[in-house]
Amino acid sequence: YSSAASDVYKRQEIIVTEAKGNWLQRSWRPILMLAFGFIVIYVKFIAPLFDLRIPELENEFWNLLQLGIGGYVIGRTGEKMMNSYAETKK
């Protein structure tokens, strides 16, 4: 294997291993992203609309959110590509 192919294979193994776990192991990423989504909706829409207290979110929160969304999107795209690739090799 080349280095790139080896990396893809390792990532595929991780995804397959995670898929075999229990519900929480399979769902922690979507749950985390939903929580981030709720925080953003609350801060940007709900709190101002109802004159509720708006917590100050540090820059680190926004950096973490960007990293999480980027990683989630890239991870899901890679997972779908690997599934598609695996189907063509059958």
PDB file of C-alpha atoms in Angstrom:
ATOM      1  CA  TYR A   1       0.000   0.000   0.000  1.00  0.00           C
ATOM      2  CA  SER A   2       1.034   3.559  -0.594  1.00  0.00           C
ATOM      3  CA  SER A   3       0.941   5.952   2.327  1.00  0.00           C
ATOM      4  CA  ALA A   4      -2.344   7.540   1.174  1.00  0.00           C
ATOM      5  CA  ALA A   5      -3.982   4.154   0.584  1.00  0.00           C
ATOM      6  CA  SER A   6      -2.750   2.980   3.974  1.00  0.00           C
ATOM      7  CA  ASP A   7      -4.283   6.044   5.666  1.00  0.00           C
ATOM      8  CA  VAL A   8      -7.607   5.469   3.921  1.00  0.00           C
ATOM      9  CA  TYR A   9      -7.563   1.804   4.933  1.00  0.00           C
ATOM     10  CA  LYS A  10      -6.856   2.719   8.582  1.00  0.00           C
ATOM     11  CA  ARG A  11      -9.711   5.231   8.582  1.00  0.00           C
ATOM     12  CA  GLN A  12     -12.038   2.638   7.077  1.00  0.00           C
ATOM     13  CA  GLU A  13     -11.102   0.175   9.827  1.00  0.00           C
ATOM     14  CA  ILE A  14     -11.888   2.799  12.488  1.00  0.00           C
ATOM     15  CA  ILE A  15     -15.285   3.550  10.946  1.00  0.00           C
ATOM     16  CA  VAL A  16     -16.141  -0.163  10.717  1.00  0.00           C
ATOM     17  CA  THR A  17     -15.058  -0.703  14.330  1.00  0.00           C
ATOM     18  CA  GLU A  18     -17.150   2.255  15.522  1.00  0.00           C
ATOM     19  CA  ALA A  19     -20.175   0.939  13.631  1.00  0.00           C
ATOM     20  CA  LYS A  20     -19.976  -2.318  15.591  1.00  0.00           C
ATOM     21  CA  GLY A  21     -20.171  -0.540  18.961  1.00  0.00           C
ATOM     22  CA  ASN A  22     -23.214   0.212  21.084  1.00  0.00           C
ATOM     23  CA  TRP A  23     -25.684   3.012  20.389  1.00  0.00           C
ATOM     24  CA  LEU A  24     -23.718   5.666  22.271  1.00  0.00           C
ATOM     25  CA  GLN A  25     -20.447   4.756  20.548  1.00  0.00           C
ATOM     26  CA  ARG A  26     -22.131   5.077  17.147  1.00  0.00           C
ATOM     27  CA  SER A  27     -24.040   8.260  17.990  1.00  0.00           C
ATOM     28  CA  TRP A  28     -21.721  10.515  19.975  1.00  0.00           C
ATOM     29  CA  ARG A  29     -20.682  12.627  16.978  1.00  0.00           C
ATOM     30  CA  PRO A  30     -24.236  13.391  15.813  1.00  0.00           C
ATOM     31  CA  ILE A  31     -25.308  14.101  19.410  1.00  0.00           C
ATOM     32  CA  LEU A  32     -22.398  16.504  19.889  1.00  0.00           C
ATOM     33  CA  MET A  33     -23.164  18.314  16.642  1.00  0.00           C
ATOM     34  CA  LEU A  34     -26.850  18.604  17.599  1.00  0.00           C
ATOM     35  CA  ALA A  35     -25.810  20.121  20.928  1.00  0.00           C
ATOM     36  CA  PHE A  36     -23.578  22.635  19.146  1.00  0.00           C
ATOM     37  CA  GLY A  37     -26.439  23.397  16.769  1.00  0.00           C
ATOM     38  CA  PHE A  38     -28.821  24.020  19.655  1.00  0.00           C
ATOM     39  CA  ILE A  39     -26.332  26.377  21.322  1.00  0.00           C
ATOM     40  CA  VAL A  40     -25.965  28.404  18.124  1.00  0.00           C
ATOM     41  CA  ILE A  41     -29.740  28.536  17.539  1.00  0.00           C
ATOM     42  CA  TYR A  42     -30.307  29.606  21.139  1.00  0.00           C
ATOM     43  CA  VAL A  43     -27.641  32.337  21.080  1.00  0.00           C
ATOM     44  CA  LYS A  44     -28.475  33.710  17.641  1.00  0.00           C
ATOM     45  CA  PHE A  45     -32.267  33.299  17.447  1.00  0.00           C
ATOM     46  CA  ILE A  46     -34.146  32.161  20.571  1.00  0.00           C
ATOM     47  CA  ALA A  47     -32.480  34.347  23.234  1.00  0.00           C
ATOM     48  CA  PRO A  48     -32.726  37.611  21.248  1.00  0.00           C
ATOM     49  CA  LEU A  49     -36.299  36.878  20.193  1.00  0.00           C
ATOM     50  CA  PHE A  50     -37.528  36.341  23.763  1.00  0.00           C
ATOM     51  CA  ASP A  51     -35.130  38.766  25.522  1.00  0.00           C
ATOM     52  CA  LEU A  52     -33.397  35.923  27.334  1.00  0.00           C
ATOM     53  CA  ARG A  53     -29.906  36.053  28.767  1.00  0.00           C
ATOM     54  CA  ILE A  54     -27.332  35.456  26.034  1.00  0.00           C
ATOM     55  CA  PRO A  55     -24.235  33.645  27.257  1.00  0.00           C
ATOM     56  CA  GLU A  56     -20.933  34.923  25.950  1.00  0.00           C
ATOM     57  CA  LEU A  57     -19.337  32.276  23.813  1.00  0.00           C
ATOM     58  CA  GLU A  58     -15.567  32.344  23.727  1.00  0.00           C
ATOM     59  CA  ASN A  59     -13.618  32.253  20.486  1.00  0.00           C
ATOM     60  CA  GLU A  60     -12.539  28.739  21.421  1.00  0.00           C
ATOM     61  CA  PHE A  61     -16.170  27.611  21.170  1.00  0.00           C
ATOM     62  CA  TRP A  62     -16.429  28.896  17.609  1.00  0.00           C
ATOM     63  CA  ASN A  63     -13.073  27.329  16.705  1.00  0.00           C
ATOM     64  CA  LEU A  64     -14.195  24.016  18.165  1.00  0.00           C
ATOM     65  CA  LEU A  65     -17.491  24.259  16.283  1.00  0.00           C
ATOM     66  CA  GLN A  66     -15.707  24.908  12.986  1.00  0.00           C
ATOM     67  CA  LEU A  67     -13.344  22.024  13.621  1.00  0.00           C
ATOM     68  CA  GLY A  68     -16.232  19.744  14.588  1.00  0.00           C
ATOM     69  CA  ILE A  69     -18.317  20.591  11.544  1.00  0.00           C
ATOM     70  CA  GLY A  70     -15.334  20.273   9.238  1.00  0.00           C
ATOM     71  CA  GLY A  71     -14.306  16.952  10.753  1.00  0.00           C
ATOM     72  CA  TYR A  72     -17.847  15.637  10.705  1.00  0.00           C
ATOM     73  CA  VAL A  73     -18.432  16.594   7.076  1.00  0.00           C
ATOM     74  CA  ILE A  74     -15.053  15.255   5.957  1.00  0.00           C
ATOM     75  CA  GLY A  75     -15.541  12.080   8.000  1.00  0.00           C
ATOM     76  CA  ARG A  76     -18.997  11.404   6.580  1.00  0.00           C
ATOM     77  CA  THR A  77     -17.809  12.140   3.045  1.00  0.00           C
ATOM     78  CA  GLY A  78     -14.864   9.780   3.498  1.00  0.00           C
ATOM     79  CA  GLU A  79     -17.145   7.104   4.921  1.00  0.00           C
ATOM     80  CA  LYS A  80     -19.517   7.357   1.955  1.00  0.00           C
ATOM     81  CA  MET A  81     -16.628   7.324  -0.507  1.00  0.00           C
ATOM     82  CA  MET A  82     -15.152   4.214   1.126  1.00  0.00           C
ATOM     83  CA  ASN A  83     -18.519   2.458   1.042  1.00  0.00           C
ATOM     84  CA  SER A  84     -18.889   3.343  -2.613  1.00  0.00           C
ATOM     85  CA  TYR A  85     -15.345   2.186  -3.349  1.00  0.00           C
ATOM     86  CA  ALA A  86     -15.922  -1.065  -1.455  1.00  0.00           C
ATOM     87  CA  GLU A  87     -19.072  -1.722  -3.485  1.00  0.00           C
ATOM     88  CA  THR A  88     -17.173  -1.321  -6.766  1.00  0.00           C
ATOM     89  CA  LYS A  89     -14.530  -3.822  -5.618  1.00  0.00           C
ATOM     90  CA  LYS A  90     -17.063  -6.572  -4.828  1.00  0.00           C
TER      91      LYS A  90
END
